[in-house]
mmCIF file of C-alpha atoms in Angstrom:
data_model
loop_
_atom_site.group_PDB
_atom_site.id
_atom_site.type_symbol
_atom_site.label_atom_id
_atom_site.label_comp_id
_atom_site.label_asym_id
_atom_site.label_seq_id
_atom_site.Cartn_x
_atom_site.Cartn_y
_atom_site.Cartn_z
ATOM 1 C CA MET Q 1 34.928 -16.177 11.995
ATOM 2 C CA ILE Q 2 38.686 -16.858 12.196
ATOM 3 C CA LYS Q 3 40.281 -13.745 13.693
ATOM 4 C CA ILE Q 4 43.522 -14.140 12.470
ATOM 5 C CA GLU Q 5 44.482 -10.521 13.794
ATOM 6 C CA HIS Q 6 44.308 -11.914 17.382
ATOM 7 C CA TYR Q 7 47.152 -14.410 16.605
ATOM 8 C CA TYR Q 8 49.458 -12.438 14.382
ATOM 9 C CA LYS Q 9 49.711 -8.749 15.513
ATOM 10 C CA ASN Q 10 52.069 -7.713 12.711
ATOM 11 C CA GLU Q 11 52.337 -9.526 9.433
ATOM 12 C CA VAL Q 12 50.471 -12.854 8.711
ATOM 13 C CA PRO Q 13 52.763 -15.421 7.243
ATOM 14 C CA ILE Q 14 52.168 -15.850 3.576
ATOM 15 C CA GLU Q 15 51.350 -19.618 3.917
ATOM 16 C CA ILE Q 16 48.494 -18.944 6.413
ATOM 17 C CA SER Q 17 47.297 -16.021 4.239
ATOM 18 C CA SER Q 18 47.142 -18.328 1.089
ATOM 19 C CA MET Q 19 45.219 -20.975 2.828
ATOM 20 C CA LEU Q 20 42.819 -18.558 4.329
ATOM 21 C CA SER Q 21 42.218 -17.239 0.833
ATOM 22 C CA LEU Q 22 40.934 -20.653 -0.146
ATOM 23 C CA ILE Q 23 38.164 -20.894 2.554
ATOM 24 C CA SER Q 24 35.334 -18.702 3.770
ATOM 25 C CA PRO Q 25 35.654 -16.127 6.508
ATOM 26 C CA SER Q 26 33.696 -18.472 8.858
ATOM 27 C CA PRO Q 27 34.835 -21.841 7.572
ATOM 28 C CA ARG Q 28 33.247 -25.098 8.130
ATOM 29 C CA LEU Q 29 35.390 -28.149 9.481
ATOM 30 C CA GLU Q 30 35.028 -29.656 6.253
ATOM 31 C CA GLU Q 31 37.037 -26.826 4.707
ATOM 32 C CA ILE Q 32 39.691 -27.339 7.176
ATOM 33 C CA TRP Q 33 39.782 -30.898 6.366
ATOM 34 C CA ALA Q 34 40.085 -30.221 2.647
ATOM 35 C CA LEU Q 35 43.146 -27.931 3.431
ATOM 36 C CA MET Q 36 44.678 -30.754 5.121
ATOM 37 C CA ASP Q 37 44.097 -33.071 2.270
ATOM 38 C CA LEU Q 38 45.803 -30.530 -0.085
ATOM 39 C CA ALA Q 39 48.848 -30.488 2.385
ATOM 40 C CA TRP Q 40 48.770 -34.339 2.363
ATOM 41 C CA ALA Q 41 49.122 -34.120 -1.555
ATOM 42 C CA ALA Q 42 51.597 -31.202 -1.697
ATOM 43 C CA THR Q 43 53.946 -32.927 0.759
ATOM 44 C CA LYS Q 44 53.464 -36.318 -0.981
ATOM 45 C CA ALA Q 45 53.052 -37.847 2.543
ATOM 46 C CA ASP Q 46 53.636 -41.491 2.404
ATOM 47 C CA LEU Q 47 53.784 -43.935 5.455
ATOM 48 C CA ALA Q 48 56.998 -45.693 3.999
ATOM 49 C CA ASP Q 49 58.836 -42.170 3.887
ATOM 50 C CA SER Q 50 59.312 -40.574 7.426
ATOM 51 C CA GLN Q 51 60.669 -37.392 6.005
ATOM 52 C CA SER Q 52 57.557 -36.930 4.019
ATOM 53 C CA LEU Q 53 55.445 -37.416 7.174
ATOM 54 C CA ASP Q 54 57.772 -35.185 8.965
ATOM 55 C CA THR Q 55 57.029 -32.495 6.222
ATOM 56 C CA PHE Q 56 53.283 -32.946 6.465
ATOM 57 C CA TYR Q 57 52.947 -32.783 10.223
ATOM 58 C CA SER Q 58 55.022 -29.628 10.343
ATOM 59 C CA HIS Q 59 53.097 -27.987 7.519
ATOM 60 C CA PRO Q 60 51.522 -24.499 8.382
ATOM 61 C CA VAL Q 61 48.005 -26.080 7.802
ATOM 62 C CA TRP Q 62 48.400 -27.591 11.305
ATOM 63 C CA THR Q 63 48.850 -24.099 12.782
ATOM 64 C CA LEU Q 64 45.664 -22.867 10.963
ATOM 65 C CA ASN Q 65 43.818 -25.828 12.162
ATOM 66 C CA GLY Q 66 44.798 -24.878 15.765
ATOM 67 C CA ILE Q 67 43.577 -21.367 15.294
ATOM 68 C CA PHE Q 68 40.342 -22.786 13.903
ATOM 69 C CA THR Q 69 39.884 -25.196 16.975
ATOM 70 C CA GLU Q 70 40.021 -21.922 19.118
ATOM 71 C CA THR Q 71 37.427 -20.166 17.142
ATOM 72 C CA HIS Q 72 35.091 -22.971 16.292
ATOM 73 C CA GLU Q 73 32.170 -23.087 18.668
ATOM 74 C CA GLU Q 74 31.997 -27.039 18.980
ATOM 75 C CA SER Q 75 35.713 -27.410 19.165
ATOM 76 C CA ILE Q 76 35.865 -24.735 22.021
ATOM 77 C CA TYR Q 77 33.014 -26.382 23.932
ATOM 78 C CA ASN Q 78 34.708 -29.849 23.591
ATOM 79 C CA ARG Q 79 38.126 -28.760 24.917
ATOM 80 C CA LYS Q 80 36.430 -26.915 27.736
ATOM 81 C CA VAL Q 81 34.686 -29.967 28.785
ATOM 82 C CA PHE Q 82 37.796 -32.065 28.515
ATOM 83 C CA ALA Q 83 39.516 -29.585 30.721
ATOM 84 C CA ASP Q 84 36.914 -29.448 33.296
ATOM 85 C CA HIS Q 85 36.781 -33.320 33.541
ATOM 86 C CA ILE Q 86 40.490 -33.630 33.986
ATOM 87 C CA ALA Q 87 40.728 -30.698 36.300
ATOM 88 C CA ALA Q 88 38.074 -32.426 38.437
ATOM 89 C CA THR Q 89 40.525 -35.360 39.387
ATOM 90 C CA GLN Q 90 43.106 -32.976 40.460
ATOM 91 C CA PRO Q 91 46.075 -34.421 38.668
ATOM 92 C CA THR Q 92 49.568 -33.198 39.466
ATOM 93 C CA ARG Q 93 51.341 -34.400 36.233
ATOM 94 C CA ILE Q 94 49.574 -34.543 32.902
ATOM 95 C CA ALA Q 95 50.701 -35.542 29.443
ATOM 96 C CA ASP Q 96 48.765 -34.058 26.362
ATOM 97 C CA TYR Q 97 50.168 -36.601 23.653
ATOM 98 C CA GLY Q 98 50.068 -34.970 20.283
ATOM 99 C CA GLY Q 99 48.854 -31.729 21.824
ATOM 100 C CA GLY Q 100 49.580 -29.725 18.603
ATOM 101 C CA PHE Q 101 48.712 -26.125 19.230
ATOM 102 C CA GLY Q 102 48.455 -26.454 23.092
ATOM 103 C CA ALA Q 103 44.801 -25.340 23.269
ATOM 104 C CA LEU Q 104 43.914 -27.963 25.878
ATOM 105 C CA ALA Q 105 47.113 -27.518 27.842
ATOM 106 C CA ARG Q 106 46.574 -23.628 28.228
ATOM 107 C CA LEU Q 107 42.976 -24.422 29.546
ATOM 108 C CA LEU Q 108 44.483 -26.933 31.930
ATOM 109 C CA ALA Q 109 47.204 -24.688 33.002
ATOM 110 C CA LYS Q 110 44.677 -21.909 34.069
ATOM 111 C CA ARG Q 111 42.457 -24.455 36.012
ATOM 112 C CA LEU Q 112 45.498 -26.472 37.547
ATOM 113 C CA PRO Q 113 48.366 -23.788 38.224
ATOM 114 C CA SER Q 114 50.234 -26.156 40.340
ATOM 115 C CA ALA Q 115 50.246 -29.031 37.878
ATOM 116 C CA SER Q 116 52.984 -29.978 35.532
ATOM 117 C CA ILE Q 117 51.734 -30.307 31.850
ATOM 118 C CA ASP Q 118 53.860 -31.964 29.162
ATOM 119 C CA VAL Q 119 52.705 -31.230 25.543
ATOM 120 C CA VAL Q 120 54.312 -34.375 23.633
ATOM 121 C CA GLU Q 121 54.582 -32.612 20.443
ATOM 122 C CA PRO Q 122 57.499 -33.259 17.841
ATOM 123 C CA TYR Q 123 56.325 -30.667 15.405
ATOM 124 C CA PRO Q 124 55.302 -27.560 17.551
ATOM 125 C CA SER Q 125 54.730 -24.403 15.521
ATOM 126 C CA GLU Q 126 56.227 -21.113 16.467
ATOM 127 C CA LEU Q 127 52.738 -19.737 17.201
ATOM 128 C CA ALA Q 128 51.947 -22.559 19.713
ATOM 129 C CA LEU Q 129 55.243 -22.184 21.629
ATOM 130 C CA SER Q 130 54.522 -18.445 21.790
ATOM 131 C CA LEU Q 131 51.055 -18.774 23.063
ATOM 132 C CA CYS Q 132 52.129 -21.293 25.743
ATOM 133 C CA LYS Q 133 55.262 -19.316 26.803
ATOM 134 C CA ASN Q 134 53.656 -17.320 29.630
ATOM 135 C CA PHE Q 135 52.419 -20.488 31.440
ATOM 136 C CA SER Q 136 55.304 -21.654 33.599
ATOM 137 C CA ASN Q 137 53.638 -25.050 33.943
ATOM 138 C CA ILE Q 138 53.585 -26.016 30.214
ATOM 139 C CA ARG Q 139 56.409 -27.544 28.335
ATOM 140 C CA PHE Q 140 56.661 -28.854 24.895
ATOM 141 C CA VAL Q 141 58.607 -32.187 24.899
ATOM 142 C CA ASN Q 142 59.405 -34.716 22.230
ATOM 143 C CA ARG Q 143 58.744 -37.774 24.507
ATOM 144 C CA LEU Q 144 57.107 -39.058 27.682
ATOM 145 C CA SER Q 145 58.989 -39.403 30.884
ATOM 146 C CA GLY Q 146 58.284 -40.607 34.303
ATOM 147 C CA ALA Q 147 54.753 -41.451 35.421
ATOM 148 C CA TYR Q 148 51.668 -39.178 34.731
ATOM 149 C CA ASP Q 149 48.444 -38.918 36.498
ATOM 150 C CA VAL Q 150 46.576 -38.653 33.249
ATOM 151 C CA ILE Q 151 47.665 -39.047 29.624
ATOM 152 C CA VAL Q 152 45.447 -37.410 27.078
ATOM 153 C CA ALA Q 153 45.425 -38.392 23.322
ATOM 154 C CA LEU Q 154 42.713 -36.564 21.335
ATOM 155 C CA ASP Q 155 42.372 -37.426 17.767
ATOM 156 C CA VAL Q 156 45.765 -39.173 17.562
ATOM 157 C CA LEU Q 157 45.526 -42.769 17.254
ATOM 158 C CA GLU Q 158 43.907 -42.688 13.829
ATOM 159 C CA HIS Q 159 47.167 -41.105 12.465
ATOM 160 C CA VAL Q 160 49.478 -44.055 13.534
ATOM 161 C CA PRO Q 161 49.690 -47.346 11.872
ATOM 162 C CA ALA Q 162 49.631 -49.265 15.046
ATOM 163 C CA PRO Q 163 47.138 -47.529 17.520
ATOM 164 C CA LEU Q 164 47.296 -50.468 19.995
ATOM 165 C CA ASP Q 165 51.043 -50.426 20.310
ATOM 166 C CA LEU Q 166 50.937 -46.832 20.919
ATOM 167 C CA VAL Q 167 48.387 -47.279 23.676
ATOM 168 C CA TYR Q 168 50.602 -49.971 25.237
ATOM 169 C CA ASP Q 169 53.519 -47.558 25.137
ATOM 170 C CA LEU Q 170 51.541 -44.883 26.823
ATOM 171 C CA SER Q 171 50.677 -47.169 29.537
ATOM 172 C CA ARG Q 172 54.270 -47.654 30.539
ATOM 173 C CA TYR Q 173 54.165 -44.038 31.752
ATOM 174 C CA THR Q 174 51.332 -44.602 34.315
ATOM 175 C CA HIS Q 175 50.936 -45.635 37.759
ATOM 176 C CA LYS Q 176 48.102 -47.837 39.403
ATOM 177 C CA ASN Q 177 45.783 -44.563 39.752
ATOM 178 C CA SER Q 178 46.397 -43.191 36.440
ATOM 179 C CA TYR Q 179 44.096 -43.062 33.496
ATOM 180 C CA LEU Q 180 44.125 -42.435 29.775
ATOM 181 C CA LEU Q 181 41.562 -40.161 28.104
ATOM 182 C CA LEU Q 182 41.240 -41.168 24.461
ATOM 183 C CA ALA Q 183 39.308 -39.802 21.596
ATOM 184 C CA ASN Q 184 39.457 -41.418 18.228
ATOM 185 C CA CYS Q 185 37.995 -40.918 14.730
ATOM 186 C CA PHE Q 186 38.547 -44.194 12.897
ATOM 187 C CA TYR Q 187 36.847 -43.001 9.841
ATOM 188 C CA PRO Q 188 38.232 -41.604 6.270
ATOM 189 C CA VAL Q 189 37.372 -37.893 6.871
ATOM 190 C CA ILE Q 190 40.834 -36.845 5.954
ATOM 191 C CA LYS Q 191 43.791 -38.582 4.140
ATOM 192 C CA CYS Q 192 46.088 -38.662 7.216
ATOM 193 C CA HIS Q 193 43.466 -40.984 8.919
ATOM 194 C CA LEU Q 194 45.105 -44.070 8.025
ATOM 195 C CA PRO Q 195 42.802 -46.983 6.593
ATOM 196 C CA CYS Q 196 44.747 -49.521 8.607
ATOM 197 C CA THR Q 197 43.339 -48.220 11.757
ATOM 198 C CA PHE Q 198 39.562 -48.333 10.611
ATOM 199 C CA TYR Q 199 39.043 -51.848 12.004
ATOM 200 C CA LEU Q 200 38.977 -50.333 15.467
ATOM 201 C CA ARG Q 201 35.941 -48.247 14.739
ATOM 202 C CA ASP Q 202 33.773 -50.760 16.560
ATOM 203 C CA THR Q 203 36.012 -52.997 18.460
ATOM 204 C CA PHE Q 204 38.447 -50.361 20.210
ATOM 205 C CA ASP Q 205 36.959 -50.777 23.596
ATOM 206 C CA PHE Q 206 36.649 -54.628 23.282
ATOM 207 C CA LEU Q 207 40.395 -54.859 22.384
ATOM 208 C CA MET Q 208 41.365 -52.275 25.101
ATOM 209 C CA LYS Q 209 39.619 -54.673 27.606
ATOM 210 C CA LYS Q 210 41.649 -57.656 26.238
ATOM 211 C CA MET Q 211 44.844 -55.666 26.781
ATOM 212 C CA GLY Q 212 43.782 -54.947 30.420
ATOM 213 C CA PHE Q 213 42.388 -51.587 30.480
ATOM 214 C CA ILE Q 214 38.932 -50.730 31.910
ATOM 215 C CA PRO Q 215 36.879 -48.520 29.889
ATOM 216 C CA PHE Q 216 35.480 -46.001 32.042
ATOM 217 C CA GLU Q 217 33.413 -42.781 31.882
ATOM 218 C CA LYS Q 218 32.402 -41.300 28.494
ATOM 219 C CA VAL Q 219 33.402 -37.583 27.892
ATOM 220 C CA LEU Q 220 31.708 -36.217 24.961
ATOM 221 C CA TYR Q 221 33.251 -38.430 22.133
ATOM 222 C CA ALA Q 222 36.197 -39.447 24.215
ATOM 223 C CA ARG Q 223 36.480 -42.100 27.009
ATOM 224 C CA THR Q 224 38.742 -42.733 30.134
ATOM 225 C CA TYR Q 225 40.384 -45.905 30.499
ATOM 226 C CA ARG Q 226 41.678 -47.108 33.806
ATOM 227 C CA ILE Q 227 44.708 -49.461 34.441
ATOM 228 C CA GLY Q 228 43.182 -52.723 35.337
ATOM 229 C CA GLY Q 229 46.373 -54.470 36.592
ATOM 230 C CA VAL Q 230 49.025 -55.902 34.153
ATOM 231 C CA ILE Q 231 48.656 -54.338 30.736
ATOM 232 C CA ARG Q 232 49.138 -56.841 28.055
ATOM 233 C CA ASN Q 233 51.285 -56.304 24.903
ATOM 234 C CA PRO Q 234 49.082 -56.223 21.748
ATOM 235 C CA ARG Q 235 51.275 -59.173 20.405
ATOM 236 C CA LYS Q 236 49.644 -61.126 23.177
ATOM 237 C CA ILE Q 237 46.136 -60.496 21.750
ATOM 238 C CA GLN Q 238 46.752 -61.027 18.071
ATOM 239 C CA GLY Q 239 44.100 -63.427 17.757
ATOM 240 C CA TRP Q 240 41.367 -61.034 18.930
ATOM 241 C CA THR Q 241 42.816 -58.348 16.720
ATOM 242 C CA ALA Q 242 42.686 -60.736 13.789
ATOM 243 C CA LEU Q 243 38.913 -61.345 14.561
ATOM 244 C CA ALA Q 244 38.353 -57.735 15.148
ATOM 245 C CA LYS Q 245 39.809 -57.054 11.567
ATOM 246 C CA LEU Q 246 37.653 -59.954 10.024
ATOM 247 C CA PHE Q 247 34.481 -58.578 11.802
ATOM 248 C CA PHE Q 248 35.242 -55.172 10.132
ATOM 249 C CA SER Q 249 35.698 -56.486 6.681
ATOM 250 C CA SER Q 250 32.901 -58.738 6.794
ATOM 251 C CA LYS Q 251 30.663 -56.026 8.006
ATOM 252 C CA ASN Q 252 31.659 -54.043 4.936
ATOM 253 C CA SER Q 253 31.001 -57.002 2.690
ATOM 254 C CA LEU Q 254 27.417 -57.726 4.178
ATOM 255 C CA ARG Q 255 26.573 -54.089 3.659
ATOM 256 C CA GLU Q 256 27.763 -54.231 0.041
ATOM 257 C CA VAL Q 257 25.585 -57.481 -0.369
ATOM 258 C CA TYR Q 258 22.698 -55.643 1.251
ATOM 259 C CA HIS Q 259 22.827 -52.640 -0.938
ATOM 260 C CA CYS Q 260 23.032 -55.026 -4.107
ATOM 261 C CA ILE Q 261 19.906 -56.981 -3.000
ATOM 262 C CA ARG Q 262 18.089 -53.427 -2.273
ATOM 263 C CA ASP Q 263 19.075 -52.304 -5.611
ATOM 264 C CA ILE Q 264 17.901 -55.675 -7.422
ATOM 265 C CA CYS Q 265 14.629 -55.294 -5.532
ATOM 266 C CA LYS Q 266 13.837 -51.880 -6.819
ATOM 267 C CA LYS Q 267 14.140 -52.940 -10.593
#
Protein backbone atom coordinates (compact mmCIF):
# COMPACT_ATOMS: atom_id res chain seq x y z
CA MET A 1 0.00 0.00 0.00
CA ILE A 2 1.21 3.52 -0.81
CA LYS A 3 1.49 5.22 2.60
CA ILE A 4 1.30 8.76 1.33
CA GLU A 5 1.24 10.19 4.86
CA HIS A 6 4.88 9.15 5.27
CA TYR A 7 5.81 11.63 2.56
CA TYR A 8 3.36 14.47 3.14
CA LYS A 9 2.91 15.20 6.83
CA ASN A 10 0.53 18.11 6.24
CA GLU A 11 -1.53 18.39 3.07
CA VAL A 12 -1.15 16.09 0.07
CA PRO A 13 -0.86 18.12 -3.17
CA ILE A 14 -4.08 18.06 -5.15
CA GLU A 15 -2.35 16.62 -8.22
CA ILE A 16 -1.08 13.64 -6.20
CA SER A 17 -4.49 13.14 -4.54
CA SER A 18 -6.24 13.19 -7.90
CA MET A 19 -3.94 10.51 -9.30
CA LEU A 20 -4.26 8.38 -6.18
CA SER A 21 -8.05 8.43 -6.60
CA LEU A 22 -7.63 6.72 -9.98
CA ILE A 23 -5.72 3.70 -8.69
CA SER A 24 -6.15 1.08 -6.00
CA PRO A 25 -4.70 1.53 -2.49
CA SER A 26 -2.13 -1.15 -3.28
CA PRO A 27 -1.54 -0.38 -6.96
CA ARG A 28 0.09 -2.66 -9.46
CA LEU A 29 2.95 -1.41 -11.61
CA GLU A 30 0.60 -1.40 -14.61
CA GLU A 31 -1.60 1.18 -12.86
CA ILE A 32 1.37 3.53 -12.46
CA TRP A 33 2.20 3.01 -16.13
CA ALA A 34 -1.38 3.93 -17.03
CA LEU A 35 -1.05 7.18 -15.08
CA MET A 36 2.18 7.94 -16.94
CA ASP A 37 0.40 7.43 -20.25
CA LEU A 38 -2.36 9.80 -19.10
CA ALA A 39 0.30 12.39 -18.26
CA TRP A 40 1.94 11.83 -21.65
CA ALA A 41 -1.38 12.56 -23.36
CA ALA A 42 -2.27 15.47 -21.06
CA THR A 43 1.04 17.23 -21.69
CA LYS A 44 0.89 16.46 -25.44
CA ALA A 45 4.46 15.21 -25.18
CA ASP A 46 6.22 15.21 -28.52
CA LEU A 47 9.86 14.56 -29.40
CA ALA A 48 9.75 17.51 -31.77
CA ASP A 49 8.66 19.85 -28.97
CA SER A 50 11.23 20.08 -26.16
CA GLN A 51 8.94 22.25 -24.05
CA SER A 52 6.25 19.58 -24.01
CA LEU A 53 8.83 17.00 -22.93
CA ASP A 54 9.99 19.31 -20.13
CA THR A 55 6.36 19.58 -19.02
CA PHE A 56 5.91 15.81 -19.11
CA TYR A 57 9.10 14.94 -17.22
CA SER A 58 8.34 17.51 -14.53
CA HIS A 59 4.75 16.27 -14.15
CA PRO A 60 3.73 15.16 -10.61
CA VAL A 61 3.22 11.61 -11.93
CA TRP A 62 6.99 11.17 -11.57
CA THR A 63 6.78 12.10 -7.90
CA LEU A 64 4.03 9.53 -7.44
CA ASN A 65 6.13 7.00 -9.34
CA GLY A 66 9.03 7.72 -6.97
CA ILE A 67 6.83 7.12 -3.95
CA PHE A 68 5.55 3.92 -5.54
CA THR A 69 9.09 2.56 -6.07
CA GLU A 70 9.74 3.01 -2.35
CA THR A 71 6.65 1.02 -1.38
CA HIS A 72 6.61 -1.60 -4.16
CA GLU A 73 8.26 -4.79 -2.93
CA GLU A 74 10.07 -5.70 -6.14
CA SER A 75 11.29 -2.15 -6.72
CA ILE A 76 12.61 -1.92 -3.16
CA TYR A 77 14.44 -5.22 -3.57
CA ASN A 78 15.96 -4.18 -6.91
CA ARG A 79 17.37 -0.94 -5.55
CA LYS A 80 18.83 -2.65 -2.51
CA VAL A 81 20.60 -5.16 -4.75
CA PHE A 82 21.92 -2.37 -6.99
CA ALA A 83 23.09 -0.38 -3.96
CA ASP A 84 24.82 -3.41 -2.43
CA HIS A 85 26.56 -4.19 -5.71
CA ILE A 86 27.83 -0.63 -6.15
CA ALA A 87 28.88 -0.28 -2.52
CA ALA A 88 30.92 -3.49 -2.74
CA THR A 89 33.25 -1.80 -5.25
CA GLN A 90 33.92 1.05 -2.78
CA PRO A 91 33.57 3.94 -5.26
CA THR A 92 34.35 7.45 -4.07
CA ARG A 93 32.45 9.29 -6.80
CA ILE A 94 29.12 8.12 -8.20
CA ALA A 95 26.69 9.55 -10.75
CA ASP A 96 23.07 8.40 -10.89
CA TYR A 97 22.03 9.61 -14.32
CA GLY A 98 18.30 10.29 -14.48
CA GLY A 99 18.16 9.48 -10.78
CA GLY A 100 14.73 11.05 -10.41
CA PHE A 101 13.42 10.58 -6.89
CA GLY A 102 16.85 9.92 -5.38
CA ALA A 103 15.86 6.54 -3.92
CA LEU A 104 19.05 4.78 -5.04
CA ALA A 105 21.18 7.77 -4.09
CA ARG A 106 19.88 7.70 -0.52
CA LEU A 107 20.61 3.99 -0.19
CA LEU A 108 24.14 4.59 -1.48
CA ALA A 109 24.64 7.58 0.80
CA LYS A 110 23.92 5.37 3.82
CA ARG A 111 26.26 2.62 2.67
CA LEU A 112 29.01 4.96 1.47
CA PRO A 113 28.98 8.04 3.72
CA SER A 114 32.35 9.24 2.43
CA ALA A 115 31.40 8.91 -1.26
CA SER A 116 30.19 11.83 -3.38
CA ILE A 117 26.92 11.11 -5.19
CA ASP A 118 25.62 13.26 -8.03
CA VAL A 119 21.99 12.75 -9.04
CA VAL A 120 21.87 14.01 -12.62
CA GLU A 121 18.25 15.05 -12.85
CA PRO A 122 16.97 18.16 -14.65
CA TYR A 123 13.46 17.76 -13.21
CA PRO A 124 13.83 17.06 -9.47
CA SER A 125 10.61 17.36 -7.49
CA GLU A 126 10.45 19.34 -4.27
CA LEU A 127 9.77 16.10 -2.40
CA ALA A 128 12.86 14.42 -3.88
CA LEU A 129 15.02 17.37 -2.86
CA SER A 130 13.50 17.36 0.62
CA LEU A 131 14.13 13.63 1.14
CA CYS A 132 17.80 14.04 0.17
CA LYS A 133 18.57 17.26 2.03
CA ASN A 134 19.85 15.48 5.14
CA PHE A 135 22.51 13.64 3.15
CA SER A 136 25.48 15.93 2.80
CA ASN A 137 27.08 13.65 0.18
CA ILE A 138 24.15 13.87 -2.27
CA ARG A 139 23.67 16.73 -4.68
CA PHE A 140 21.27 17.19 -7.58
CA VAL A 141 22.96 18.48 -10.73
CA ASN A 142 21.95 19.20 -14.32
CA ARG A 143 24.97 17.58 -15.94
CA LEU A 144 27.97 15.36 -15.31
CA SER A 145 31.32 16.86 -14.42
CA GLY A 146 34.77 15.38 -13.92
CA ALA A 147 35.36 11.64 -13.75
CA TYR A 148 33.24 9.11 -11.83
CA ASP A 149 34.08 5.66 -10.53
CA VAL A 150 30.62 4.42 -11.50
CA ILE A 151 27.83 5.92 -13.58
CA VAL A 152 24.38 4.44 -13.10
CA ALA A 153 21.51 4.78 -15.60
CA LEU A 154 18.51 2.69 -14.62
CA ASP A 155 15.55 2.67 -17.04
CA VAL A 156 16.82 5.78 -18.83
CA LEU A 157 18.05 4.87 -22.31
CA GLU A 158 14.63 3.86 -23.63
CA HIS A 159 13.48 7.46 -23.03
CA VAL A 160 16.02 9.12 -25.34
CA PRO A 161 16.04 9.07 -29.15
CA ALA A 162 19.73 8.13 -29.46
CA PRO A 163 20.69 5.75 -26.60
CA LEU A 164 24.14 4.87 -27.98
CA ASP A 165 25.02 8.56 -28.27
CA LEU A 166 24.06 9.04 -24.63
CA VAL A 167 26.19 6.06 -23.53
CA TYR A 168 29.11 7.50 -25.48
CA ASP A 169 28.62 10.85 -23.72
CA LEU A 170 28.51 9.10 -20.33
CA SER A 171 31.81 7.38 -21.10
CA ARG A 172 33.53 10.75 -21.41
CA TYR A 173 33.12 11.14 -17.64
CA THR A 174 34.88 7.92 -16.69
CA HIS A 175 38.46 6.79 -16.11
CA LYS A 176 40.14 3.48 -16.96
CA ASN A 177 38.86 1.75 -13.82
CA SER A 178 35.30 3.07 -14.06
CA TYR A 179 32.24 1.09 -15.02
CA LEU A 180 28.68 1.79 -16.12
CA LEU A 181 25.66 0.10 -14.56
CA LEU A 182 22.84 0.16 -17.11
CA ALA A 183 19.32 -1.26 -16.99
CA ASN A 184 17.12 -0.91 -20.05
CA CYS A 185 13.55 -1.69 -21.06
CA PHE A 186 13.36 -1.42 -24.84
CA TYR A 187 9.70 -2.44 -24.84
CA PRO A 188 6.47 -0.45 -25.40
CA VAL A 189 5.18 -0.71 -21.83
CA ILE A 190 4.59 3.05 -21.64
CA LYS A 191 4.35 5.75 -24.29
CA CYS A 192 7.54 7.51 -23.19
CA HIS A 193 9.52 4.40 -24.14
CA LEU A 194 10.45 5.53 -27.62
CA PRO A 195 9.88 3.04 -30.47
CA CYS A 196 13.08 4.24 -32.17
CA THR A 197 15.03 2.52 -29.35
CA PHE A 198 13.36 -0.89 -29.58
CA TYR A 199 15.87 -2.24 -32.11
CA LEU A 200 18.33 -2.43 -29.20
CA ARG A 201 16.22 -5.04 -27.42
CA ASP A 202 18.36 -7.97 -28.60
CA THR A 203 21.49 -6.20 -29.82
CA PHE A 204 22.44 -3.71 -27.11
CA ASP A 205 25.35 -5.76 -25.74
CA PHE A 206 26.58 -6.49 -29.26
CA LEU A 207 26.68 -2.81 -30.19
CA MET A 208 28.24 -1.87 -26.85
CA LYS A 209 31.08 -4.27 -27.65
CA LYS A 210 31.50 -2.67 -31.06
CA MET A 211 31.83 0.70 -29.32
CA GLY A 212 34.58 -0.66 -27.07
CA PHE A 213 32.70 -1.49 -23.87
CA ILE A 214 33.08 -4.85 -22.16
CA PRO A 215 29.73 -6.31 -20.98
CA PHE A 216 30.56 -7.67 -17.55
CA GLU A 217 28.52 -8.79 -14.58
CA LYS A 218 24.74 -9.11 -14.64
CA VAL A 219 22.95 -7.48 -11.69
CA LEU A 220 19.28 -8.47 -11.79
CA TYR A 221 17.97 -6.92 -15.03
CA ALA A 222 20.96 -4.56 -15.29
CA ARG A 223 24.52 -5.14 -16.47
CA THR A 224 27.88 -3.58 -15.73
CA TYR A 225 30.03 -2.40 -18.61
CA ARG A 226 33.77 -1.86 -18.30
CA ILE A 227 35.79 0.57 -20.37
CA GLY A 228 37.73 -1.62 -22.78
CA GLY A 229 40.15 1.04 -24.01
CA VAL A 230 39.25 3.64 -26.64
CA ILE A 231 35.49 4.07 -26.86
CA ARG A 232 34.26 4.49 -30.42
CA ASN A 233 31.72 7.14 -31.33
CA PRO A 234 28.41 5.55 -32.49
CA ARG A 235 28.99 7.17 -35.87
CA LYS A 236 31.94 4.79 -36.28
CA ILE A 237 29.68 1.75 -36.03
CA GLN A 238 26.79 2.94 -38.19
CA GLY A 239 27.02 -0.18 -40.36
CA TRP A 240 26.57 -2.48 -37.36
CA THR A 241 23.73 -0.30 -36.08
CA ALA A 242 22.00 -0.54 -39.45
CA LEU A 243 22.31 -4.33 -39.30
CA ALA A 244 20.83 -4.34 -35.78
CA LYS A 245 17.84 -2.34 -37.01
CA LEU A 246 17.44 -4.68 -39.99
CA PHE A 247 17.56 -7.71 -37.69
CA PHE A 248 14.87 -6.18 -35.46
CA SER A 249 12.54 -5.35 -38.35
CA SER A 250 13.14 -8.72 -40.02
CA LYS A 251 12.43 -10.59 -36.82
CA ASN A 252 9.10 -8.81 -36.45
CA SER A 253 8.24 -9.58 -40.09
CA LEU A 254 9.14 -13.24 -39.67
CA ARG A 255 7.00 -13.39 -36.55
CA GLU A 256 4.04 -12.01 -38.51
CA VAL A 257 4.61 -14.58 -41.29
CA TYR A 258 4.73 -17.36 -38.67
CA HIS A 259 1.40 -16.26 -37.13
CA CYS A 260 -0.21 -16.07 -40.58
CA ILE A 261 0.94 -19.58 -41.45
CA ARG A 262 -0.21 -20.87 -38.07
CA ASP A 263 -3.64 -19.31 -38.54
CA ILE A 264 -3.95 -20.77 -42.05
CA CYS A 265 -3.00 -24.24 -40.80
CA LYS A 266 -5.69 -24.05 -38.13
CA LYS A 267 -8.42 -23.53 -40.72
